[in-house]
Coordinates of N, CA and C in Angstrom, one line a residue:
M1 N -11.1 24.0 -100.8 CA -9.8 23.7 -101.3 C -9.9 22.4 -102.1
D2 N -9.1 22.4 -103.1 CA -9.1 21.2 -104.0 C -8.6 20.0 -103.3
P3 N -9.4 18.9 -103.3 CA -9.0 17.6 -102.6 C -7.7 17.0 -103.1
S4 N -7.4 17.3 -104.4 CA -6.1 16.7 -104.9 C -4.9 17.3 -104.3
F5 N -5.0 18.6 -103.9 CA -3.9 19.3 -103.2 C -3.7 18.7 -101.9
L6 N -4.8 18.4 -101.2 CA -4.7 17.9 -99.8 C -4.1 16.5 -99.9
L7 N -4.4 15.7 -100.9 CA -3.8 14.4 -101.0 C -2.3 14.5 -101.5
S8 N -2.0 15.4 -102.3 CA -0.6 15.5 -102.8 C 0.4 16.2 -101.9
F9 N -0.1 17.1 -101.0 CA 0.7 17.8 -100.1 C 1.6 16.9 -99.2
P10 N 1.0 15.9 -98.5 CA 1.9 15.0 -97.7 C 2.9 14.3 -98.6
L11 N 2.6 14.0 -99.8 CA 3.6 13.3 -100.7 C 4.7 14.3 -101.0
L12 N 4.4 15.6 -101.2 CA 5.5 16.6 -101.4 C 6.4 16.7 -100.2
L13 N 5.8 16.6 -99.0 CA 6.6 16.7 -97.8 C 7.6 15.6 -97.7
T14 N 7.2 14.4 -98.2 CA 8.1 13.3 -98.1 C 9.3 13.4 -99.0
L15 N 9.2 14.2 -100.1 CA 10.2 14.4 -101.1 C 11.3 15.4 -100.6
L16 N 11.0 16.2 -99.6 CA 11.9 17.2 -99.1 C 13.0 16.4 -98.3
P17 N 14.3 17.0 -98.4 CA 15.3 16.4 -97.6 C 15.0 16.5 -96.1
P18 N 15.4 15.5 -95.3 CA 15.2 15.6 -93.9 C 16.0 16.7 -93.2
C19 N 15.4 17.3 -92.2 CA 16.1 18.4 -91.5 C 16.7 17.8 -90.2
S20 N 18.0 18.0 -90.0 CA 18.6 17.5 -88.8 C 19.5 18.6 -88.2
A21 N 19.5 18.6 -86.9 CA 20.4 19.6 -86.2 C 20.8 19.0 -84.9
C22 N 21.9 19.4 -84.4 CA 22.4 19.0 -83.1 C 21.7 19.8 -82.0
L23 N 20.9 19.2 -81.2 CA 20.3 19.9 -80.1 C 20.7 19.2 -78.8
C24 N 21.2 20.1 -77.9 CA 21.7 19.6 -76.6 C 20.9 20.3 -75.5
K25 N 20.5 19.6 -74.5 CA 19.9 20.3 -73.4 C 20.9 20.9 -72.5
L26 N 20.5 22.0 -71.8 CA 21.4 22.7 -70.9 C 21.6 21.9 -69.6
V27 N 22.8 21.5 -69.4 CA 23.2 20.7 -68.2 C 24.4 21.3 -67.5
H28 N 24.3 21.3 -66.2 CA 25.4 21.9 -65.4 C 26.7 21.1 -65.6
P29 N 27.8 21.8 -65.7 CA 29.1 21.0 -65.9 C 29.4 19.9 -64.9
Q30 N 28.9 20.1 -63.7 CA 29.2 19.1 -62.7 C 28.4 17.8 -63.0
T31 N 27.2 18.0 -63.5 CA 26.4 16.8 -63.9 C 27.1 16.1 -65.1
V32 N 27.6 16.8 -66.0 CA 28.3 16.2 -67.1 C 29.6 15.5 -66.6
Y33 N 30.3 16.2 -65.7 CA 31.5 15.6 -65.1 C 31.2 14.3 -64.5
C34 N 30.1 14.3 -63.7 CA 29.8 13.1 -62.9 C 29.3 11.9 -63.8
E35 N 28.6 12.2 -64.9 CA 28.0 11.2 -65.7 C 28.9 10.7 -66.8
T36 N 30.0 11.3 -67.1 CA 30.9 10.9 -68.2 C 32.0 10.0 -67.6
D37 N 32.6 9.2 -68.4 CA 33.7 8.4 -68.0 C 35.0 9.1 -67.9
V38 N 35.3 10.0 -68.8 CA 36.6 10.6 -69.0 C 36.4 12.1 -69.0
V39 N 37.3 12.9 -68.3 CA 37.4 14.3 -68.4 C 38.9 14.6 -68.5
I40 N 39.3 15.2 -69.6 CA 40.7 15.4 -69.9 C 41.0 16.8 -70.5
I41 N 42.2 17.2 -70.3 CA 42.6 18.5 -71.0 C 43.6 18.0 -72.0
V42 N 43.4 18.4 -73.3 CA 44.2 17.9 -74.4 C 44.7 19.1 -75.3
D43 N 45.7 18.8 -76.0 CA 46.1 19.6 -77.1 C 45.8 18.8 -78.4
I44 N 45.0 19.4 -79.3 CA 44.7 18.7 -80.5 C 45.8 18.9 -81.4
L45 N 46.5 17.8 -81.8 CA 47.6 17.9 -82.7 C 47.3 17.9 -84.2
G46 N 46.1 17.4 -84.5 CA 45.7 17.4 -85.9 C 44.6 16.4 -86.2
P47 N 44.1 16.4 -87.4 CA 43.0 15.4 -87.7 C 43.6 14.0 -87.9
G48 N 42.8 13.0 -87.6 CA 43.1 11.6 -87.8 C 42.3 11.1 -89.0
Q49 N 41.8 9.9 -88.8 CA 41.0 9.3 -89.9 C 39.6 9.7 -89.9
I50 N 39.0 9.8 -91.0 CA 37.6 10.1 -91.2 C 36.9 8.9 -91.8
T51 N 35.9 8.3 -91.2 CA 35.1 7.2 -91.8 C 33.8 7.8 -92.2
R52 N 32.9 6.9 -92.5 CA 31.5 7.3 -93.0 C 30.7 7.9 -91.8
T53 N 31.0 7.5 -90.6 CA 30.2 7.9 -89.5 C 30.9 8.7 -88.4
R54 N 32.2 8.7 -88.4 CA 33.0 9.4 -87.3 C 34.3 9.9 -87.8
R55 N 34.9 10.8 -87.0 CA 36.3 11.3 -87.3 C 37.0 11.2 -86.0
N56 N 38.3 11.2 -86.1 CA 39.1 11.2 -84.9 C 40.2 12.3 -85.0
F57 N 40.7 12.7 -83.8 CA 41.8 13.7 -83.7 C 42.9 13.1 -82.9
K58 N 44.1 13.4 -83.4 CA 45.3 13.0 -82.6 C 45.5 14.0 -81.5
V59 N 45.7 13.6 -80.3 CA 45.8 14.5 -79.2 C 47.0 14.2 -78.3
N60 N 47.4 15.2 -77.6 CA 48.4 15.0 -76.5 C 47.6 15.4 -75.2
V61 N 47.4 14.4 -74.3 CA 46.7 14.7 -73.1 C 47.7 15.4 -72.1
T62 N 47.3 16.6 -71.7 CA 48.2 17.3 -70.8 C 47.7 17.1 -69.3
Q63 N 46.5 16.7 -69.1 CA 46.0 16.5 -67.7 C 44.8 15.6 -67.8
V64 N 44.8 14.6 -66.9 CA 43.6 13.7 -66.8 C 42.9 14.1 -65.5
L65 N 41.7 14.6 -65.6 CA 40.9 15.1 -64.5 C 40.0 13.9 -64.0
K66 N 39.6 13.0 -64.9 CA 38.8 11.9 -64.5 C 39.0 10.8 -65.5
A67 N 39.2 9.6 -65.0 CA 39.3 8.4 -65.9 C 39.3 7.2 -65.0
P68 N 38.6 6.1 -65.5 CA 38.6 4.9 -64.7 C 40.1 4.3 -64.6
K69 N 40.3 3.7 -63.5 CA 41.6 3.1 -63.2 C 41.9 2.1 -64.3
G70 N 43.1 2.1 -64.8 CA 43.5 1.1 -65.8 C 43.3 1.6 -67.2
T71 N 42.8 2.9 -67.4 CA 42.6 3.4 -68.7 C 44.0 3.6 -69.4
S72 N 44.1 3.1 -70.6 CA 45.3 3.2 -71.3 C 45.6 4.6 -71.8
E73 N 46.8 4.8 -72.3 CA 47.1 6.2 -72.8 C 46.2 6.6 -73.9
I74 N 45.7 7.8 -73.8 CA 44.7 8.3 -74.8 C 45.5 9.1 -75.9
R75 N 45.5 8.6 -77.1 CA 46.2 9.3 -78.2 C 45.3 9.9 -79.2
Y76 N 44.0 9.3 -79.3 CA 43.0 9.8 -80.2 C 41.7 10.0 -79.5
I77 N 40.9 11.0 -79.9 CA 39.6 11.1 -79.4 C 38.6 11.1 -80.6
Y78 N 37.4 10.6 -80.4 CA 36.5 10.3 -81.5 C 35.2 11.1 -81.4
T79 N 34.7 11.5 -82.5 CA 33.4 12.3 -82.5 C 32.6 11.9 -83.8
P80 N 31.3 12.1 -83.8 CA 30.6 11.9 -85.0 C 31.2 12.8 -86.1
R81 N 31.1 12.3 -87.4 CA 31.7 13.0 -88.5 C 30.9 14.3 -88.8
R82 N 29.6 14.3 -88.8 CA 28.8 15.4 -89.2 C 28.5 16.3 -88.0
Q83 N 28.5 17.6 -88.2 CA 28.1 18.6 -87.2 C 26.6 18.4 -86.8
E84 N 25.8 18.0 -87.8 CA 24.4 17.8 -87.5 C 24.1 16.6 -86.5
D85 N 25.1 15.7 -86.4 CA 25.1 14.6 -85.5 C 25.8 15.0 -84.2
C86 N 26.1 16.3 -84.0 CA 26.8 16.8 -82.8 C 28.3 16.5 -82.8
G87 N 28.8 16.3 -84.0 CA 30.2 16.1 -84.1 C 31.0 17.4 -84.0
Y88 N 32.2 17.2 -83.5 CA 33.1 18.4 -83.3 C 34.0 18.6 -84.5
T89 N 34.1 19.8 -84.9 CA 35.0 20.1 -86.1 C 36.1 21.1 -85.6
V90 N 37.3 20.8 -85.8 CA 38.4 21.7 -85.4 C 38.5 22.9 -86.4
V91 N 38.5 24.1 -85.8 CA 38.6 25.3 -86.6 C 40.0 25.4 -87.2
N92 N 41.0 25.2 -86.5 CA 42.4 25.2 -87.1 C 43.0 23.9 -86.7
S93 N 44.1 23.6 -87.3 CA 44.7 22.3 -87.1 C 45.3 22.1 -85.7
H94 N 45.6 23.1 -85.0 CA 46.1 22.9 -83.6 C 45.4 23.7 -82.6
Q95 N 44.7 23.0 -81.7 CA 44.0 23.7 -80.6 C 44.6 23.2 -79.3
S96 N 44.9 24.1 -78.4 CA 45.6 23.6 -77.2 C 44.7 23.9 -76.0
Q97 N 45.0 23.1 -74.9 CA 44.3 23.2 -73.6 C 42.8 23.2 -73.8
L98 N 42.3 22.2 -74.4 CA 40.8 22.0 -74.6 C 40.4 21.0 -73.6
L99 N 39.4 21.4 -72.8 CA 38.8 20.5 -71.8 C 37.7 19.7 -72.5
I100 N 37.8 18.3 -72.4 CA 36.9 17.5 -73.1 C 36.4 16.4 -72.1
A101 N 35.0 16.2 -72.1 CA 34.4 15.1 -71.3 C 33.8 14.2 -72.3
G102 N 33.9 12.9 -72.1 CA 33.4 11.9 -73.0 C 33.2 10.6 -72.3
Y103 N 32.9 9.6 -73.1 CA 32.7 8.2 -72.6 C 33.7 7.3 -73.3
L104 N 33.9 6.2 -72.6 CA 34.8 5.2 -73.1 C 34.0 4.0 -73.7
S105 N 34.5 3.6 -74.9 CA 34.0 2.4 -75.5 C 35.1 1.6 -76.1
R106 N 35.4 0.4 -75.6 CA 36.5 -0.4 -76.1 C 37.8 0.4 -76.1
G107 N 38.0 1.1 -75.0 CA 39.3 1.8 -74.8 C 39.4 3.1 -75.6
K108 N 38.4 3.5 -76.3 CA 38.5 4.8 -77.1 C 37.6 5.8 -76.4
V109 N 38.0 7.1 -76.5 CA 37.2 8.2 -75.9 C 36.4 8.8 -77.0
Y110 N 35.1 8.8 -76.8 CA 34.1 9.4 -77.7 C 33.5 10.6 -77.0
F111 N 33.2 11.7 -77.8 CA 32.6 12.8 -77.3 C 31.8 13.5 -78.4
T112 N 30.8 14.3 -78.0 CA 30.0 15.1 -78.9 C 30.0 16.5 -78.4
R113 N 29.4 17.4 -79.2 CA 29.2 18.8 -78.8 C 28.3 18.9 -77.6
C114 N 27.5 17.9 -77.3 CA 26.7 17.9 -76.1 C 27.4 17.5 -74.8
H115 N 28.6 16.9 -75.0 CA 29.5 16.7 -73.8 C 30.2 18.0 -73.6
L116 N 31.1 18.1 -72.7 CA 31.8 19.3 -72.4 C 33.0 19.4 -73.4
F117 N 33.2 20.6 -73.9 CA 34.5 20.9 -74.5 C 34.6 22.4 -74.4
Y118 N 35.5 22.8 -73.6 CA 35.8 24.2 -73.4 C 37.3 24.5 -73.5
F119 N 37.7 25.7 -73.9 CA 39.1 26.0 -73.8 C 39.4 26.3 -72.3
W120 N 40.4 25.6 -71.7 CA 40.7 25.7 -70.3 C 40.9 27.1 -69.9
Y121 N 41.6 27.9 -70.7 CA 42.0 29.3 -70.3 C 40.7 30.2 -70.3
R122 N 39.6 29.8 -70.9 CA 38.4 30.6 -70.9 C 37.6 30.4 -69.6
L123 N 37.9 29.3 -68.9 CA 37.1 29.1 -67.7 C 37.6 30.0 -66.5
T124 N 36.7 30.3 -65.7 CA 37.0 31.1 -64.5 C 37.8 30.2 -63.5
P125 N 38.5 30.8 -62.6 CA 39.2 30.0 -61.6 C 38.3 29.1 -60.8
H126 N 37.1 29.6 -60.5 CA 36.1 28.7 -59.8 C 35.7 27.5 -60.7
Q127 N 35.5 27.7 -62.0 CA 35.2 26.6 -62.8 C 36.3 25.6 -62.9
Q128 N 37.6 26.1 -63.1 CA 38.7 25.3 -63.1 C 38.9 24.4 -61.8
L129 N 38.7 25.1 -60.7 CA 38.7 24.4 -59.4 C 37.6 23.3 -59.4
G130 N 36.4 23.6 -59.9 CA 35.4 22.6 -60.0 C 35.8 21.4 -60.7
F131 N 36.4 21.5 -61.9 CA 36.8 20.4 -62.6 C 38.0 19.6 -62.0
Q132 N 38.8 20.4 -61.3 CA 40.0 19.7 -60.7 C 39.7 19.0 -59.4
S133 N 38.7 19.4 -58.7 CA 38.4 18.7 -57.4 C 37.0 18.8 -56.9
V134 N 36.3 19.9 -57.0 CA 35.0 20.1 -56.4 C 33.9 19.3 -57.0
Y135 N 33.9 19.2 -58.3 CA 32.8 18.4 -59.0 C 32.8 17.0 -58.6
N136 N 34.0 16.4 -58.4 CA 34.1 15.0 -58.1 C 33.5 14.8 -56.7
A137 N 33.7 15.7 -55.8 CA 33.2 15.6 -54.4 C 31.7 15.7 -54.4
G138 N 31.1 16.4 -55.4 CA 29.7 16.7 -55.4 C 28.9 15.8 -56.3
C139 N 29.4 14.6 -56.7 CA 28.6 13.8 -57.6 C 27.4 13.2 -56.9
D140 N 27.3 13.2 -55.6 CA 26.1 12.7 -54.9 C 25.0 13.7 -54.9
C141 N 25.3 14.9 -55.3 CA 24.4 16.1 -55.2 C 23.6 16.2 -56.5
Q142 N 22.3 16.2 -56.5 CA 21.5 16.4 -57.7 C 21.4 17.9 -57.9
I143 N 21.8 18.3 -59.1 CA 21.7 19.7 -59.5 C 20.3 20.1 -59.9
L144 N 19.7 21.1 -59.2 CA 18.4 21.6 -59.6 C 18.6 23.0 -60.3
P145 N 18.3 23.0 -61.6 CA 18.4 24.3 -62.3 C 17.5 25.4 -61.7
C146 N 18.0 26.6 -61.6 CA 17.2 27.7 -61.2 C 17.6 28.9 -62.1
L147 N 17.2 28.9 -63.3 CA 17.7 29.9 -64.3 C 16.7 31.0 -64.6
L148 N 15.5 30.9 -64.1 CA 14.5 31.9 -64.4 C 14.6 33.0 -63.3
C149 N 14.9 34.2 -63.8 CA 15.1 35.3 -62.8 C 13.8 35.8 -62.2
W150 N 12.7 35.5 -62.7 CA 11.4 36.0 -62.3 C 10.7 35.1 -61.3
R151 N 11.4 34.0 -61.0 CA 10.7 32.9 -60.2 C 11.6 32.5 -59.0
N152 N 11.1 32.2 -57.9 CA 11.9 31.7 -56.7 C 12.4 30.4 -57.0
C153 N 13.6 30.1 -56.5 CA 14.3 28.8 -56.7 C 13.7 27.8 -55.7
P154 N 13.7 26.5 -56.1 CA 13.2 25.5 -55.1 C 14.2 25.4 -54.0
E155 N 13.6 25.1 -52.8 CA 14.5 24.9 -51.6 C 15.1 23.5 -51.7
P156 N 16.5 23.5 -51.7 CA 17.2 22.2 -51.8 C 17.1 21.4 -50.5
D157 N 17.0 20.1 -50.6 CA 17.1 19.2 -49.4 C 18.6 18.8 -49.3
V158 N 18.8 17.8 -48.5 CA 20.2 17.3 -48.2 C 20.9 16.9 -49.4
T159 N 20.3 16.3 -50.4 CA 21.0 15.7 -51.6 C 20.9 16.6 -52.8
D160 N 20.3 17.8 -52.6 CA 20.1 18.7 -53.8 C 21.1 19.9 -53.7
C161 N 21.4 20.4 -54.9 CA 22.2 21.7 -55.0 C 21.4 22.5 -56.0
T162 N 21.2 23.8 -55.6 CA 20.5 24.7 -56.6 C 21.6 25.4 -57.5
W163 N 21.3 25.4 -58.8 CA 22.1 26.0 -59.8 C 21.5 27.3 -60.2
K164 N 22.2 28.4 -59.7 CA 21.7 29.7 -60.0 C 22.6 30.4 -61.0
Q165 N 22.1 31.1 -61.9 CA 22.9 31.9 -62.8 C 23.3 33.1 -62.1
A166 N 24.6 33.4 -62.1 CA 25.1 34.6 -61.4 C 24.7 35.9 -62.1
N167 N 24.7 35.9 -63.4 CA 24.4 37.1 -64.1 C 23.6 36.6 -65.3
Y168 N 22.4 37.1 -65.5 CA 21.5 36.6 -66.5 C 22.1 36.7 -67.9
Q169 N 23.0 37.7 -68.1 CA 23.6 38.0 -69.5 C 24.8 37.1 -69.7
E170 N 25.4 36.6 -68.6 CA 26.6 35.8 -68.8 C 26.3 34.3 -68.5
T171 N 26.0 33.6 -69.6 CA 25.5 32.2 -69.4 C 26.5 31.2 -69.1
D172 N 27.8 31.6 -69.0 CA 28.8 30.6 -68.7 C 29.3 30.7 -67.2
H173 N 28.7 31.5 -66.4 CA 29.2 31.7 -65.0 C 28.0 31.3 -64.1
Y174 N 28.2 30.3 -63.3 CA 27.1 29.8 -62.4 C 27.5 29.9 -61.0
K175 N 26.5 29.9 -60.1 CA 26.7 30.0 -58.7 C 26.0 28.8 -58.0
H176 N 26.7 28.1 -57.1 CA 26.0 27.0 -56.4 C 25.6 27.6 -55.0
S177 N 24.5 27.1 -54.5 CA 24.1 27.4 -53.2 C 23.7 26.1 -52.4

């Protein structure tokens, strides 16, 4: 092979635009619930301001499932501007009953697509109950994923909970043991 090609190939690679994508690891909703500052159900009323790095949405909070004491009224939620940075984009101007988990910074709620955001009505009654009360009670429990159907699950100890998929084809329904 021609040595000039070997020397010029790395240079050509540097001229290509960088590839970026939002990658989130699979985390049990209870883990996200326990590790985030705020879990709320909102109606998105419309877009707010867009800056170079983030966008916000005007919201009406219909239910606060988790928030630190003294948290002021939440009127806007913030997310990265670009989808490649895991920012959320509203499909239509009004989305209602959206469950969002995020973190607080200077009194503002920030979230990404790697946090929770589900339509409340699409959750099963068990999942809704989890967000309303059960997940809070289980924050001391370490979730151990057991998603491989061909392998035995680890035996949990006193502080562990095994996360089993109820049906391999339905990835949004999980069973705790």
